[in-house]
Amino acid sequence: MRQDERIGIVGGVGPHAGLDLTRKLFDHTRAEADQEHLPVMLYSFPDRIGERPAFLLGKTADNPGEAIGDIMAELARAGATVIGMPCNTAHYFLDRLQPETKIPFISILESTAKACAAAHPGKTACILATTGTLCTGIYEKALSQEGVAYLLPGDRHREILMDGIYRIKAGERLTDPAPFQGMLEDLQAAGADYFILGCTELPLAVEQLSLSGSFVDPTLELAKAAIRFCGGEIK
């Protein structure tokens, strides 16, 4: 493991997403002592980053990409040597940023697409995500580059996803699995072999509702990619 590496995390997108990535970095790094874990710098400024889906859907002029670029530059100046961001939607803005730093950035989209290609060859993924993420096409592009077949949820299923996501964001615990489980069964009937949990709240929904199915957690794939980048061993 290269101890000179420092993983910078763009947090605040939402606030628990950075904590989730940090926990997964620690949980999945093989380490026998505290000193063997990778250094992590979490910058969480939710007050500075506007709502990503609202901007993409034209509901606000507050461009969150500007704050994201500023935070990336601040992480670099503070000593981060590689950066990750546990928000799927926010990756839409990366091509439009002009950050002050040239340090490596590990994409949650590319990490997930590579994991899907390796773990589910020849299978069809269904992208579960916010309306904002789905309208950008960013996951479709990443999956296509890795030769991964995919399908998208329809409008009715997107309503179920958005309702669950925003209830979790508001601190509510989901208790009724029927809408989500019915959605998964519909999508399986439509050809989905497994599901990409393309919003940071969705792994929590799967856990709270004890949903059955085959799932890919992009935040976990980002954590594993960051560990490997820094020369660590996956546990």
C-alpha positions as MATLAB code, in Angstrom:
seq = 'MRQDERIGIVGGVGPHAGLDLTRKLFDHTRAEADQEHLPVMLYSFPDRIGERPAFLLGKTADNPGEAIGDIMAELARAGATVIGMPCNTAHYFLDRLQPETKIPFISILESTAKACAAAHPGKTACILATTGTLCTGIYEKALSQEGVAYLLPGDRHREILMDGIYRIKAGERLTDPAPFQGMLEDLQAAGADYFILGCTELPLAVEQLSLSGSFVDPTLELAKAAIRFCGGEIK';
ca = [
       0.000    0.000    0.000;
       1.300    3.430   -0.951;
       1.072    5.427    2.258;
       1.721    8.710    0.442;
      -1.740    8.503   -1.138;
      -4.571   10.553    0.353;
      -8.117    9.929   -0.842;
     -10.168   13.113   -1.122;
     -13.951   12.733   -0.988;
     -16.342   15.367   -2.324;
     -19.070   15.036    0.309;
     -22.345   16.817    0.913;
     -24.063   15.139   -2.070;
     -26.142   14.222    0.043;
     -24.573   14.536    3.462;
     -24.662   10.814    4.308;
     -23.126    9.767    0.986;
     -19.619   10.849    1.976;
     -19.904    8.978    5.261;
     -21.089    5.882    3.400;
     -18.094    5.971    1.050;
     -15.704    6.532    3.970;
     -17.176    3.579    5.860;
     -16.894    1.340    2.801;
     -13.276    2.371    2.295;
     -12.474    1.301    5.856;
     -14.680   -1.812    5.814;
     -13.182   -3.170    2.590;
      -9.487   -2.395    3.105;
      -7.471   -5.314    4.425;
      -5.691   -3.864    7.449;
      -4.354   -5.416   10.651;
      -3.871   -2.106   12.474;
      -5.190    1.449   12.386;
      -2.005    2.623   10.708;
      -2.582    0.319    7.724;
      -5.756    2.095    6.630;
      -5.616    4.634    3.828;
      -5.733    8.329    4.734;
      -9.100    9.857    3.834;
     -10.080   13.527    3.595;
     -13.849   14.095    3.573;
     -14.997   17.599    2.650;
     -18.726   17.809    3.259;
     -20.296   21.167    2.412;
     -23.953   20.439    1.606;
     -24.822   24.115    2.031;
     -22.603   25.009   -0.938;
     -23.815   22.416   -3.460;
     -27.193   23.031   -5.070;
     -29.654   20.247   -5.753;
     -28.427   18.346   -8.778;
     -31.730   16.990  -10.193;
     -33.453   20.371   -9.781;
     -30.798   22.063  -11.918;
     -30.823   19.354  -14.574;
     -34.620   19.524  -14.833;
     -34.550   23.319  -15.175;
     -36.143   24.022  -11.793;
     -33.264   26.172  -10.524;
     -30.429   28.222  -12.006;
     -28.065   27.321   -9.138;
     -25.397   25.293  -10.945;
     -23.967   22.760   -8.450;
     -20.996   22.084  -10.707;
     -19.337   25.342   -9.716;
     -19.235   24.408   -6.020;
     -18.122   20.857   -6.832;
     -15.174   22.198   -8.832;
     -14.221   24.542   -5.988;
     -14.313   21.728   -3.430;
     -12.183   19.484   -5.639;
      -9.588   22.245   -5.885;
      -9.672   22.748   -2.111;
      -9.087   19.036   -1.545;
      -6.094   19.133   -3.878;
      -4.604   22.126   -2.093;
      -5.095   20.350    1.239;
      -3.061   17.355    0.046;
      -5.476   14.910   -1.603;
      -3.731   12.842   -4.281;
      -6.860   11.225   -5.748;
     -10.508   12.272   -5.582;
     -13.813   10.404   -5.589;
     -17.390   11.642   -5.367;
     -20.221    9.409   -4.085;
     -22.973   11.062   -6.121;
     -23.981    9.593   -9.439;
     -25.856   12.627  -10.776;
     -23.022   15.040   -9.947;
     -20.723   13.242  -12.398;
     -22.667   14.919  -15.187;
     -20.902   18.173  -14.326;
     -17.329   16.864  -14.439;
     -16.811   17.438  -18.161;
     -17.991   20.996  -17.642;
     -15.673   21.847  -14.755;
     -12.384   23.676  -15.002;
     -10.779   22.603  -11.714;
      -7.463   24.039  -10.662;
      -6.044   20.572  -10.135;
      -4.954   17.784  -12.447;
      -4.907   15.053   -9.791;
      -6.634   11.772  -10.683;
     -10.391   11.455  -10.308;
     -12.000    8.016   -9.872;
     -15.408    7.895  -11.526;
     -18.227    6.084   -9.755;
     -19.769    5.506  -13.197;
     -16.704    3.910  -14.750;
     -16.018    1.840  -11.617;
     -19.573    0.514  -11.675;
     -19.587   -0.216  -15.398;
     -16.331   -2.182  -15.136;
     -17.684   -4.135  -12.153;
     -20.875   -4.978  -14.080;
     -18.911   -6.184  -17.098;
     -16.706   -8.378  -14.909;
     -19.371   -9.811  -12.576;
     -22.343  -10.090  -14.957;
     -21.048  -10.854  -18.464;
     -23.819  -11.186  -21.017;
     -26.467  -10.047  -18.537;
     -28.763   -7.010  -18.683;
     -28.601   -4.317  -16.022;
     -31.448   -2.047  -15.010;
     -30.385    1.440  -13.930;
     -32.280    2.565  -10.837;
     -31.646    6.265  -10.268;
     -33.174    9.691   -9.876;
     -34.968   11.316  -12.778;
     -32.073   13.791  -12.921;
     -29.485   11.055  -13.385;
     -31.572    9.190  -15.931;
     -32.189   12.312  -18.028;
     -28.439   12.892  -18.452;
     -27.636    9.502  -20.007;
     -24.373    9.336  -18.056;
     -24.859    5.730  -16.922;
     -25.908    4.581  -20.356;
     -22.691    6.033  -21.801;
     -20.487    4.380  -19.161;
     -22.176    0.991  -19.538;
     -22.045    1.123  -23.328;
     -18.298    1.754  -23.233;
     -17.900   -1.517  -21.312;
     -20.316   -3.434  -23.539;
     -22.920   -3.820  -20.781;
     -26.544   -4.224  -21.898;
     -29.064   -2.185  -19.919;
     -32.666   -1.083  -19.672;
     -34.315    1.871  -17.935;
     -37.325    2.076  -15.626;
     -40.476    3.656  -17.035;
     -42.298    6.691  -15.705;
     -44.374    4.772  -13.142;
     -41.313    3.064  -11.726;
     -39.398    6.347  -11.656;
     -42.134    7.786   -9.452;
     -41.647    4.917   -6.990;
     -37.893    5.486   -6.999;
     -38.136    9.243   -6.466;
     -40.672    8.859   -3.658;
     -38.427    6.404   -1.801;
     -35.249    8.405   -2.411;
     -36.664   11.671   -1.104;
     -38.304   10.033    1.877;
     -34.919    8.623    2.881;
     -33.282   12.006    2.263;
     -35.818   13.487    4.664;
     -34.757   10.997    7.357;
     -37.792    8.730    7.025;
     -37.425    4.963    7.318;
     -39.121    2.958    4.572;
     -41.397    0.207    5.871;
     -43.587   -0.947    2.964;
     -41.633   -3.159    0.542;
     -44.561   -3.771   -1.816;
     -44.061   -0.843   -4.242;
     -40.302   -1.413   -4.557;
     -40.505   -5.210   -4.763;
     -43.299   -4.973   -7.327;
     -41.178   -2.579   -9.363;
     -38.223   -4.983   -9.301;
     -40.428   -7.878  -10.402;
     -41.877   -5.819  -13.267;
     -38.396   -4.892  -14.452;
     -37.183   -8.477  -14.179;
     -40.124   -9.515  -16.347;
     -39.015   -6.848  -18.826;
     -35.546   -8.423  -19.048;
     -33.474   -7.068  -16.167;
     -31.045   -9.608  -14.698;
     -29.682   -7.299  -11.984;
     -30.027   -3.744  -10.724;
     -27.600   -0.838  -10.452;
     -28.420    1.189   -7.334;
     -27.593    4.474   -9.043;
     -28.495    6.784   -6.164;
     -26.775    6.788   -2.780;
     -30.098    6.335   -0.954;
     -31.039    3.149   -2.819;
     -28.722    0.712   -0.971;
     -30.408    1.931    2.213;
     -33.827    1.265    0.663;
     -32.746   -2.302   -0.192;
     -31.561   -2.781    3.387;
     -34.600   -1.242    5.060;
     -37.091   -3.150    2.937;
     -35.131   -6.447    2.734;
     -35.620   -6.437   -1.025;
     -34.719   -9.521   -3.012;
     -32.758   -9.329   -6.234;
     -29.234   -9.020   -7.579;
     -27.814   -5.554   -6.899;
     -24.677   -3.558   -7.732;
     -23.808   -0.793   -5.248;
     -21.871    1.955   -7.087;
     -20.519    3.476   -3.852;
     -18.986    0.124   -2.952;
     -17.466   -0.192   -6.422;
     -16.025    3.321   -6.077;
     -14.512    2.398   -2.711;
     -12.904   -0.736   -4.145;
     -11.524    1.198   -7.113;
     -10.009    3.810   -4.788;
      -8.422    1.134   -2.596;
      -6.880   -0.549   -5.632;
      -5.670    2.789   -7.019;
      -3.826    3.452   -3.766;
      -2.208    0.020   -3.755;
      -4.413   -1.397   -1.012;
      -5.801   -4.905   -0.766;
      -9.550   -5.505   -0.917;
     -11.062   -7.356    2.013;
];
